[in-house]
């Protein structure tokens, strides 16, 4: 993958410009929502894994809203 023109730094700071369709972004949101729900404990308590997926889900929801 080609790096953005303004990229500076080594491998540890790599980032890439990726363009996806709204449909693909919505599929990612759906998958993360499913993973979050599946990661809640049987007692209904949030787990570290569920919190991680919730954080990712929030970011993707914000991205989808911005499209």
PDB file with SEQRES, HELIX, SHEET and CRYST1 records, atoms N, CA, C and O in Angstrom:
SEQRES   1 A   67  UNK UNK UNK UNK UNK UNK UNK UNK UNK UNK UNK UNK UNK          
SEQRES   2 A   67  UNK UNK UNK UNK UNK UNK UNK UNK UNK UNK UNK UNK UNK          
SEQRES   3 A   67  UNK UNK UNK UNK UNK UNK UNK UNK UNK UNK UNK UNK UNK          
SEQRES   4 A   67  UNK UNK UNK UNK UNK UNK UNK UNK UNK UNK UNK UNK UNK          
SEQRES   5 A   67  UNK UNK UNK UNK UNK UNK UNK UNK UNK UNK UNK UNK UNK          
SEQRES   6 A   67  UNK UNK                                                      
HELIX    1 AA1 UNK A   11  UNK A   13  5                                   3    
HELIX    2 AA2 UNK A   22  UNK A   39  1                                  18    
HELIX    3 AA3 UNK A   48  UNK A   66  1                                  19    
CRYST1    1.000    1.000    1.000  90.00  90.00  90.00 P 1           1          
ATOM      1  N   UNK A   1       0.837  -1.178   0.000  1.00  0.00           N  
ATOM      2  CA  UNK A   1       0.000   0.000   0.000  1.00  0.00           C  
ATOM      3  C   UNK A   1       0.880   1.238   0.000  1.00  0.00           C  
ATOM      4  O   UNK A   1       1.932   1.291   0.637  1.00  0.00           O  
ATOM      5  N   UNK A   2       0.415   2.212  -0.726  1.00  0.00           N  
ATOM      6  CA  UNK A   2       1.144   3.471  -0.795  1.00  0.00           C  
ATOM      7  C   UNK A   2       0.799   4.330   0.415  1.00  0.00           C  
ATOM      8  O   UNK A   2      -0.365   4.424   0.807  1.00  0.00           O  
ATOM      9  N   UNK A   3       1.816   4.955   1.004  1.00  0.00           N  
ATOM     10  CA  UNK A   3       1.602   5.840   2.151  1.00  0.00           C  
ATOM     11  C   UNK A   3       1.205   7.224   1.655  1.00  0.00           C  
ATOM     12  O   UNK A   3       1.576   7.621   0.550  1.00  0.00           O  
ATOM     13  N   UNK A   4       0.448   7.964   2.472  1.00  0.00           N  
ATOM     14  CA  UNK A   4       0.116   9.335   2.098  1.00  0.00           C  
ATOM     15  C   UNK A   4       1.380  10.174   1.890  1.00  0.00           C  
ATOM     16  O   UNK A   4       2.412   9.918   2.510  1.00  0.00           O  
ATOM     17  N   UNK A   5       1.290  11.158   1.027  1.00  0.00           N  
ATOM     18  CA  UNK A   5       2.464  11.968   0.654  1.00  0.00           C  
ATOM     19  C   UNK A   5       3.113  12.650   1.852  1.00  0.00           C  
ATOM     20  O   UNK A   5       4.334  12.800   1.880  1.00  0.00           O  
ATOM     21  N   UNK A   6       2.338  13.061   2.826  1.00  0.00           N  
ATOM     22  CA  UNK A   6       2.874  13.794   3.976  1.00  0.00           C  
ATOM     23  C   UNK A   6       3.381  12.892   5.107  1.00  0.00           C  
ATOM     24  O   UNK A   6       3.755  13.389   6.169  1.00  0.00           O  
ATOM     25  N   UNK A   7       3.396  11.580   4.892  1.00  0.00           N  
ATOM     26  CA  UNK A   7       3.826  10.652   5.948  1.00  0.00           C  
ATOM     27  C   UNK A   7       5.297  10.863   6.276  1.00  0.00           C  
ATOM     28  O   UNK A   7       6.145  10.967   5.390  1.00  0.00           O  
ATOM     29  N   UNK A   8       5.571  10.922   7.560  1.00  0.00           N  
ATOM     30  CA  UNK A   8       6.949  11.032   8.051  1.00  0.00           C  
ATOM     31  C   UNK A   8       7.116  10.014   9.174  1.00  0.00           C  
ATOM     32  O   UNK A   8       6.163   9.727   9.899  1.00  0.00           O  
ATOM     33  N   UNK A   9       8.294   9.478   9.318  1.00  0.00           N  
ATOM     34  CA  UNK A   9       8.545   8.542  10.410  1.00  0.00           C  
ATOM     35  C   UNK A   9       8.795   7.145   9.901  1.00  0.00           C  
ATOM     36  O   UNK A   9       8.747   6.875   8.701  1.00  0.00           O  
ATOM     37  N   UNK A  10       9.062   6.267  10.840  1.00  0.00           N  
ATOM     38  CA  UNK A  10       9.382   4.887  10.513  1.00  0.00           C  
ATOM     39  C   UNK A  10       8.170   3.982  10.553  1.00  0.00           C  
ATOM     40  O   UNK A  10       7.026   4.434  10.596  1.00  0.00           O  
ATOM     41  N   UNK A  11       8.452   2.698  10.537  1.00  0.00           N  
ATOM     42  CA  UNK A  11       7.410   1.673  10.500  1.00  0.00           C  
ATOM     43  C   UNK A  11       6.421   1.794  11.661  1.00  0.00           C  
ATOM     44  O   UNK A  11       5.232   1.518  11.497  1.00  0.00           O  
ATOM     45  N   UNK A  12       6.907   2.202  12.829  1.00  0.00           N  
ATOM     46  CA  UNK A  12       6.039   2.293  14.003  1.00  0.00           C  
ATOM     47  C   UNK A  12       5.008   3.416  13.894  1.00  0.00           C  
ATOM     48  O   UNK A  12       4.057   3.444  14.675  1.00  0.00           O  
ATOM     49  N   UNK A  13       5.170   4.331  12.955  1.00  0.00           N  
ATOM     50  CA  UNK A  13       4.201   5.412  12.766  1.00  0.00           C  
ATOM     51  C   UNK A  13       3.463   5.309  11.436  1.00  0.00           C  
ATOM     52  O   UNK A  13       2.815   6.265  11.011  1.00  0.00           O  
ATOM     53  N   UNK A  14       3.557   4.162  10.780  1.00  0.00           N  
ATOM     54  CA  UNK A  14       2.895   3.986   9.488  1.00  0.00           C  
ATOM     55  C   UNK A  14       1.382   4.169   9.603  1.00  0.00           C  
ATOM     56  O   UNK A  14       0.761   3.741  10.575  1.00  0.00           O  
ATOM     57  N   UNK A  15       0.830   4.786   8.632  1.00  0.00           N  
ATOM     58  CA  UNK A  15      -0.610   4.842   8.468  1.00  0.00           C  
ATOM     59  C   UNK A  15      -0.888   4.928   6.978  1.00  0.00           C  
ATOM     60  O   UNK A  15      -0.026   5.328   6.196  1.00  0.00           O  
ATOM     61  N   UNK A  16      -2.082   4.554   6.599  1.00  0.00           N  
ATOM     62  CA  UNK A  16      -2.426   4.463   5.188  1.00  0.00           C  
ATOM     63  C   UNK A  16      -3.792   5.091   4.954  1.00  0.00           C  
ATOM     64  O   UNK A  16      -4.670   5.027   5.814  1.00  0.00           O  
ATOM     65  N   UNK A  17      -3.963   5.686   3.807  1.00  0.00           N  
ATOM     66  CA  UNK A  17      -5.247   6.228   3.402  1.00  0.00           C  
ATOM     67  C   UNK A  17      -6.038   5.099   2.759  1.00  0.00           C  
ATOM     68  O   UNK A  17      -5.634   4.550   1.734  1.00  0.00           O  
ATOM     69  N   UNK A  18      -7.173   4.758   3.372  1.00  0.00           N  
ATOM     70  CA  UNK A  18      -8.001   3.666   2.881  1.00  0.00           C  
ATOM     71  C   UNK A  18      -9.396   4.223   2.621  1.00  0.00           C  
ATOM     72  O   UNK A  18      -9.971   4.904   3.469  1.00  0.00           O  
ATOM     73  N   UNK A  19      -9.924   3.932   1.462  1.00  0.00           N  
ATOM     74  CA  UNK A  19     -11.274   4.377   1.132  1.00  0.00           C  
ATOM     75  C   UNK A  19     -12.171   3.154   0.994  1.00  0.00           C  
ATOM     76  O   UNK A  19     -11.863   2.217   0.257  1.00  0.00           O  
ATOM     77  N   UNK A  20     -13.293   3.180   1.720  1.00  0.00           N  
ATOM     78  CA  UNK A  20     -14.248   2.076   1.649  1.00  0.00           C  
ATOM     79  C   UNK A  20     -15.630   2.645   1.368  1.00  0.00           C  
ATOM     80  O   UNK A  20     -15.880   3.835   1.560  1.00  0.00           O  
ATOM     81  N   UNK A  21     -16.500   1.797   0.921  1.00  0.00           N  
ATOM     82  CA  UNK A  21     -17.866   2.222   0.639  1.00  0.00           C  
ATOM     83  C   UNK A  21     -18.651   2.337   1.940  1.00  0.00           C  
ATOM     84  O   UNK A  21     -18.268   1.769   2.962  1.00  0.00           O  
ATOM     85  N   UNK A  22     -19.751   3.077   1.889  1.00  0.00           N  
ATOM     86  CA  UNK A  22     -20.635   3.186   3.044  1.00  0.00           C  
ATOM     87  C   UNK A  22     -21.184   1.816   3.421  1.00  0.00           C  
ATOM     88  O   UNK A  22     -21.375   1.518   4.600  1.00  0.00           O  
ATOM     89  N   UNK A  23     -21.435   0.992   2.422  1.00  0.00           N  
ATOM     90  CA  UNK A  23     -21.961  -0.353   2.695  1.00  0.00           C  
ATOM     91  C   UNK A  23     -20.949  -1.181   3.483  1.00  0.00           C  
ATOM     92  O   UNK A  23     -21.316  -1.885   4.424  1.00  0.00           O  
ATOM     93  N   UNK A  24     -19.678  -1.098   3.099  1.00  0.00           N  
ATOM     94  CA  UNK A  24     -18.641  -1.838   3.825  1.00  0.00           C  
ATOM     95  C   UNK A  24     -18.479  -1.292   5.245  1.00  0.00           C  
ATOM     96  O   UNK A  24     -18.300  -2.063   6.189  1.00  0.00           O  
ATOM     97  N   UNK A  25     -18.540   0.015   5.398  1.00  0.00           N  
ATOM     98  CA  UNK A  25     -18.434   0.612   6.735  1.00  0.00           C  
ATOM     99  C   UNK A  25     -19.595   0.157   7.614  1.00  0.00           C  
ATOM    100  O   UNK A  25     -19.405  -0.124   8.798  1.00  0.00           O  
ATOM    101  N   UNK A  26     -20.787   0.085   7.044  1.00  0.00           N  
ATOM    102  CA  UNK A  26     -21.947  -0.381   7.810  1.00  0.00           C  
ATOM    103  C   UNK A  26     -21.808  -1.858   8.201  1.00  0.00           C  
ATOM    104  O   UNK A  26     -22.255  -2.258   9.276  1.00  0.00           O  
ATOM    105  N   UNK A  27     -21.194  -2.661   7.339  1.00  0.00           N  
ATOM    106  CA  UNK A  27     -20.944  -4.073   7.678  1.00  0.00           C  
ATOM    107  C   UNK A  27     -19.956  -4.185   8.837  1.00  0.00           C  
ATOM    108  O   UNK A  27     -20.092  -5.053   9.699  1.00  0.00           O  
ATOM    109  N   UNK A  28     -18.966  -3.303   8.848  1.00  0.00           N  
ATOM    110  CA  UNK A  28     -17.990  -3.294   9.945  1.00  0.00           C  
ATOM    111  C   UNK A  28     -18.687  -2.920  11.245  1.00  0.00           C  
ATOM    112  O   UNK A  28     -18.443  -3.545  12.277  1.00  0.00           O  
ATOM    113  N   UNK A  29     -19.557  -1.905  11.211  1.00  0.00           N  
ATOM    114  CA  UNK A  29     -20.318  -1.497  12.393  1.00  0.00           C  
ATOM    115  C   UNK A  29     -21.158  -2.668  12.905  1.00  0.00           C  
ATOM    116  O   UNK A  29     -21.190  -2.937  14.106  1.00  0.00           O  
ATOM    117  N   UNK A  30     -21.823  -3.348  12.004  1.00  0.00           N  
ATOM    118  CA  UNK A  30     -22.657  -4.494  12.396  1.00  0.00           C  
ATOM    119  C   UNK A  30     -21.815  -5.597  13.042  1.00  0.00           C  
ATOM    120  O   UNK A  30     -22.201  -6.163  14.064  1.00  0.00           O  
ATOM    121  N   UNK A  31     -20.669  -5.896  12.440  1.00  0.00           N  
ATOM    122  CA  UNK A  31     -19.795  -6.951  12.973  1.00  0.00           C  
ATOM    123  C   UNK A  31     -19.261  -6.572  14.358  1.00  0.00           C  
ATOM    124  O   UNK A  31     -19.200  -7.416  15.252  1.00  0.00           O  
ATOM    125  N   UNK A  32     -18.877  -5.313  14.533  1.00  0.00           N  
ATOM    126  CA  UNK A  32     -18.362  -4.884  15.835  1.00  0.00           C  
ATOM    127  C   UNK A  32     -19.461  -4.907  16.894  1.00  0.00           C  
ATOM    128  O   UNK A  32     -19.199  -5.246  18.048  1.00  0.00           O  
ATOM    129  N   UNK A  33     -20.686  -4.549  16.514  1.00  0.00           N  
ATOM    130  CA  UNK A  33     -21.806  -4.626  17.452  1.00  0.00           C  
ATOM    131  C   UNK A  33     -22.065  -6.053  17.897  1.00  0.00           C  
ATOM    132  O   UNK A  33     -22.340  -6.309  19.070  1.00  0.00           O  
ATOM    133  N   UNK A  34     -21.975  -6.970  16.966  1.00  0.00           N  
ATOM    134  CA  UNK A  34     -22.147  -8.388  17.287  1.00  0.00           C  
ATOM    135  C   UNK A  34     -21.036  -8.862  18.217  1.00  0.00           C  
ATOM    136  O   UNK A  34     -21.300  -9.542  19.209  1.00  0.00           O  
ATOM    137  N   UNK A  35     -19.804  -8.506  17.900  1.00  0.00           N  
ATOM    138  CA  UNK A  35     -18.671  -8.919  18.740  1.00  0.00           C  
ATOM    139  C   UNK A  35     -18.779  -8.336  20.147  1.00  0.00           C  
ATOM    140  O   UNK A  35     -18.480  -9.017  21.128  1.00  0.00           O  
ATOM    141  N   UNK A  36     -19.206  -7.079  20.243  1.00  0.00           N  
ATOM    142  CA  UNK A  36     -19.379  -6.471  21.566  1.00  0.00           C  
ATOM    143  C   UNK A  36     -20.421  -7.240  22.369  1.00  0.00           C  
ATOM    144  O   UNK A  36     -20.188  -7.579  23.530  1.00  0.00           O  
ATOM    145  N   UNK A  37     -21.574  -7.516  21.750  1.00  0.00           N  
ATOM    146  CA  UNK A  37     -22.644  -8.231  22.451  1.00  0.00           C  
ATOM    147  C   UNK A  37     -22.207  -9.627  22.879  1.00  0.00           C  
ATOM    148  O   UNK A  37     -22.556 -10.086  23.966  1.00  0.00           O  
ATOM    149  N   UNK A  38     -21.445 -10.294  22.027  1.00  0.00           N  
ATOM    150  CA  UNK A  38     -20.979 -11.652  22.351  1.00  0.00           C  
ATOM    151  C   UNK A  38     -19.914 -11.650  23.447  1.00  0.00           C  
ATOM    152  O   UNK A  38     -19.658 -12.687  24.059  1.00  0.00           O  
ATOM    153  N   UNK A  39     -19.300 -10.511  23.697  1.00  0.00           N  
ATOM    154  CA  UNK A  39     -18.199 -10.432  24.657  1.00  0.00           C  
ATOM    155  C   UNK A  39     -18.653 -10.052  26.062  1.00  0.00           C  
ATOM    156  O   UNK A  39     -17.852 -10.053  26.997  1.00  0.00           O  
ATOM    157  N   UNK A  40     -19.921  -9.730  26.211  1.00  0.00           N  
ATOM    158  CA  UNK A  40     -20.459  -9.440  27.542  1.00  0.00           C  
ATOM    159  C   UNK A  40     -20.550 -10.761  28.301  1.00  0.00           C  
ATOM    160  O   UNK A  40     -20.881 -11.798  27.726  1.00  0.00           O  
ATOM    161  N   UNK A  41     -20.255 -10.711  29.589  1.00  0.00           N  
ATOM    162  CA  UNK A  41     -20.280 -11.942  30.385  1.00  0.00           C  
ATOM    163  C   UNK A  41     -21.696 -12.508  30.450  1.00  0.00           C  
ATOM    164  O   UNK A  41     -22.664 -11.786  30.210  1.00  0.00           O  
ATOM    165  N   UNK A  42     -21.821 -13.798  30.773  1.00  0.00           N  
ATOM    166  CA  UNK A  42     -23.156 -14.402  30.891  1.00  0.00           C  
ATOM    167  C   UNK A  42     -24.041 -13.690  31.918  1.00  0.00           C  
ATOM    168  O   UNK A  42     -25.268 -13.735  31.825  1.00  0.00           O  
ATOM    169  N   UNK A  43     -23.415 -13.036  32.892  1.00  0.00           N  
ATOM    170  CA  UNK A  43     -24.173 -12.289  33.906  1.00  0.00           C  
ATOM    171  C   UNK A  43     -24.561 -10.899  33.421  1.00  0.00           C  
ATOM    172  O   UNK A  43     -25.259 -10.170  34.127  1.00  0.00           O  
ATOM    173  N   UNK A  44     -24.118 -10.524  32.229  1.00  0.00           N  
ATOM    174  CA  UNK A  44     -24.452  -9.218  31.681  1.00  0.00           C  
ATOM    175  C   UNK A  44     -23.465  -8.118  32.013  1.00  0.00           C  
ATOM    176  O   UNK A  44     -23.746  -6.937  31.806  1.00  0.00           O  
ATOM    177  N   UNK A  45     -22.300  -8.508  32.532  1.00  0.00           N  
ATOM    178  CA  UNK A  45     -21.281  -7.522  32.903  1.00  0.00           C  
ATOM    179  C   UNK A  45     -20.341  -7.256  31.724  1.00  0.00           C  
ATOM    180  O   UNK A  45     -20.040  -8.145  30.928  1.00  0.00           O  
ATOM    181  N   UNK A  46     -19.898  -6.023  31.642  1.00  0.00           N  
ATOM    182  CA  UNK A  46     -18.945  -5.653  30.599  1.00  0.00           C  
ATOM    183  C   UNK A  46     -17.591  -6.297  30.889  1.00  0.00           C  
ATOM    184  O   UNK A  46     -17.137  -6.330  32.032  1.00  0.00           O  
ATOM    185  N   UNK A  47     -16.966  -6.802  29.849  1.00  0.00           N  
ATOM    186  CA  UNK A  47     -15.629  -7.377  29.962  1.00  0.00           C  
ATOM    187  C   UNK A  47     -14.640  -6.443  29.271  1.00  0.00           C  
ATOM    188  O   UNK A  47     -15.041  -5.505  28.581  1.00  0.00           O  
ATOM    189  N   UNK A  48     -13.371  -6.699  29.455  1.00  0.00           N  
ATOM    190  CA  UNK A  48     -12.352  -5.903  28.774  1.00  0.00           C  
ATOM    191  C   UNK A  48     -12.527  -6.014  27.258  1.00  0.00           C  
ATOM    192  O   UNK A  48     -12.401  -5.027  26.533  1.00  0.00           O  
ATOM    193  N   UNK A  49     -12.814  -7.206  26.801  1.00  0.00           N  
ATOM    194  CA  UNK A  49     -13.019  -7.440  25.366  1.00  0.00           C  
ATOM    195  C   UNK A  49     -14.236  -6.667  24.854  1.00  0.00           C  
ATOM    196  O   UNK A  49     -14.177  -6.059  23.786  1.00  0.00           O  
ATOM    197  N   UNK A  50     -15.329  -6.688  25.604  1.00  0.00           N  
ATOM    198  CA  UNK A  50     -16.539  -5.959  25.206  1.00  0.00           C  
ATOM    199  C   UNK A  50     -16.266  -4.459  25.156  1.00  0.00           C  
ATOM    200  O   UNK A  50     -16.742  -3.772  24.252  1.00  0.00           O  
ATOM    201  N   UNK A  51     -15.512  -3.952  26.111  1.00  0.00           N  
ATOM    202  CA  UNK A  51     -15.152  -2.531  26.123  1.00  0.00           C  
ATOM    203  C   UNK A  51     -14.300  -2.169  24.914  1.00  0.00           C  
ATOM    204  O   UNK A  51     -14.469  -1.101  24.326  1.00  0.00           O  
ATOM    205  N   UNK A  52     -13.397  -3.050  24.550  1.00  0.00           N  
ATOM    206  CA  UNK A  52     -12.551  -2.828  23.378  1.00  0.00           C  
ATOM    207  C   UNK A  52     -13.411  -2.723  22.119  1.00  0.00           C  
ATOM    208  O   UNK A  52     -13.248  -1.795  21.326  1.00  0.00           O  
ATOM    209  N   UNK A  53     -14.327  -3.679  21.939  1.00  0.00           N  
ATOM    210  CA  UNK A  53     -15.200  -3.645  20.770  1.00  0.00           C  
ATOM    211  C   UNK A  53     -16.118  -2.424  20.794  1.00  0.00           C  
ATOM    212  O   UNK A  53     -16.402  -1.845  19.745  1.00  0.00           O  
ATOM    213  N   UNK A  54     -16.583  -2.030  21.971  1.00  0.00           N  
ATOM    214  CA  UNK A  54     -17.435  -0.844  22.091  1.00  0.00           C  
ATOM    215  C   UNK A  54     -16.683   0.410  21.660  1.00  0.00           C  
ATOM    216  O   UNK A  54     -17.249   1.281  20.999  1.00  0.00           O  
ATOM    217  N   UNK A  55     -15.422   0.502  22.032  1.00  0.00           N  
ATOM    218  CA  UNK A  55     -14.596   1.640  21.640  1.00  0.00           C  
ATOM    219  C   UNK A  55     -14.432   1.703  20.124  1.00  0.00           C  
ATOM    220  O   UNK A  55     -14.567   2.765  19.516  1.00  0.00           O  
ATOM    221  N   UNK A  56     -14.141   0.554  19.527  1.00  0.00           N  
ATOM    222  CA  UNK A  56     -14.011   0.499  18.066  1.00  0.00           C  
ATOM    223  C   UNK A  56     -15.336   0.822  17.389  1.00  0.00           C  
ATOM    224  O   UNK A  56     -15.377   1.528  16.381  1.00  0.00           O  
ATOM    225  N   UNK A  57     -16.416   0.297  17.956  1.00  0.00           N  
ATOM    226  CA  UNK A  57     -17.741   0.537  17.409  1.00  0.00           C  
ATOM    227  C   UNK A  57     -18.067   2.031  17.419  1.00  0.00           C  
ATOM    228  O   UNK A  57     -18.587   2.558  16.435  1.00  0.00           O  
ATOM    229  N   UNK A  58     -17.767   2.708  18.514  1.00  0.00           N  
ATOM    230  CA  UNK A  58     -18.011   4.152  18.591  1.00  0.00           C  
ATOM    231  C   UNK A  58     -17.267   4.904  17.494  1.00  0.00           C  
ATOM    232  O   UNK A  58     -17.818   5.814  16.875  1.00  0.00           O  
ATOM    233  N   UNK A  59     -16.027   4.527  17.258  1.00  0.00           N  
ATOM    234  CA  UNK A  59     -15.232   5.191  16.217  1.00  0.00           C  
ATOM    235  C   UNK A  59     -15.826   4.963  14.833  1.00  0.00           C  
ATOM    236  O   UNK A  59     -15.906   5.890  14.028  1.00  0.00           O  
ATOM    237  N   UNK A  60     -16.238   3.738  14.557  1.00  0.00           N  
ATOM    238  CA  UNK A  60     -16.814   3.430  13.256  1.00  0.00           C  
ATOM    239  C   UNK A  60     -18.175   4.090  13.082  1.00  0.00           C  
ATOM    240  O   UNK A  60     -18.503   4.534  11.982  1.00  0.00           O  
ATOM    241  N   UNK A  61     -18.974   4.164  14.144  1.00  0.00           N  
ATOM    242  CA  UNK A  61     -20.261   4.850  14.052  1.00  0.00           C  
ATOM    243  C   UNK A  61     -20.061   6.327  13.725  1.00  0.00           C  
ATOM    244  O   UNK A  61     -20.790   6.894  12.912  1.00  0.00           O  
ATOM    245  N   UNK A  62     -19.074   6.942  14.360  1.00  0.00           N  
ATOM    246  CA  UNK A  62     -18.763   8.342  14.057  1.00  0.00           C  
ATOM    247  C   UNK A  62     -18.324   8.498  12.606  1.00  0.00           C  
ATOM    248  O   UNK A  62     -18.691   9.470  11.945  1.00  0.00           O  
ATOM    249  N   UNK A  63     -17.548   7.552  12.115  1.00  0.00           N  
ATOM    250  CA  UNK A  63     -17.101   7.596  10.734  1.00  0.00           C  
ATOM    251  C   UNK A  63     -18.294   7.484   9.774  1.00  0.00           C  
ATOM    252  O   UNK A  63     -18.400   8.247   8.814  1.00  0.00           O  
ATOM    253  N   UNK A  64     -19.183   6.532  10.041  1.00  0.00           N  
ATOM    254  CA  UNK A  64     -20.345   6.334   9.182  1.00  0.00           C  
ATOM    255  C   UNK A  64     -21.222   7.579   9.173  1.00  0.00           C  
ATOM    256  O   UNK A  64     -21.728   7.973   8.123  1.00  0.00           O  
ATOM    257  N   UNK A  65     -21.407   8.202  10.343  1.00  0.00           N  
ATOM    258  CA  UNK A  65     -22.215   9.417  10.433  1.00  0.00           C  
ATOM    259  C   UNK A  65     -21.609  10.567   9.632  1.00  0.00           C  
ATOM    260  O   UNK A  65     -22.327  11.444   9.152  1.00  0.00           O  
ATOM    261  N   UNK A  66     -20.280  10.556   9.490  1.00  0.00           N  
ATOM    262  CA  UNK A  66     -19.606  11.649   8.790  1.00  0.00           C  
ATOM    263  C   UNK A  66     -19.659  11.510   7.271  1.00  0.00           C  
ATOM    264  O   UNK A  66     -19.327  12.451   6.550  1.00  0.00           O  
ATOM    265  N   UNK A  67     -20.075  10.338   6.782  1.00  0.00           N  
ATOM    266  CA  UNK A  67     -20.108  10.114   5.333  1.00  0.00           C  
ATOM    267  C   UNK A  67     -21.300  10.771   4.664  1.00  0.00           C  
ATOM    268  O   UNK A  67     -21.460  10.668   3.448  1.00  0.00           O  
TER     269      UNK A  67                                                      
END                                                                             
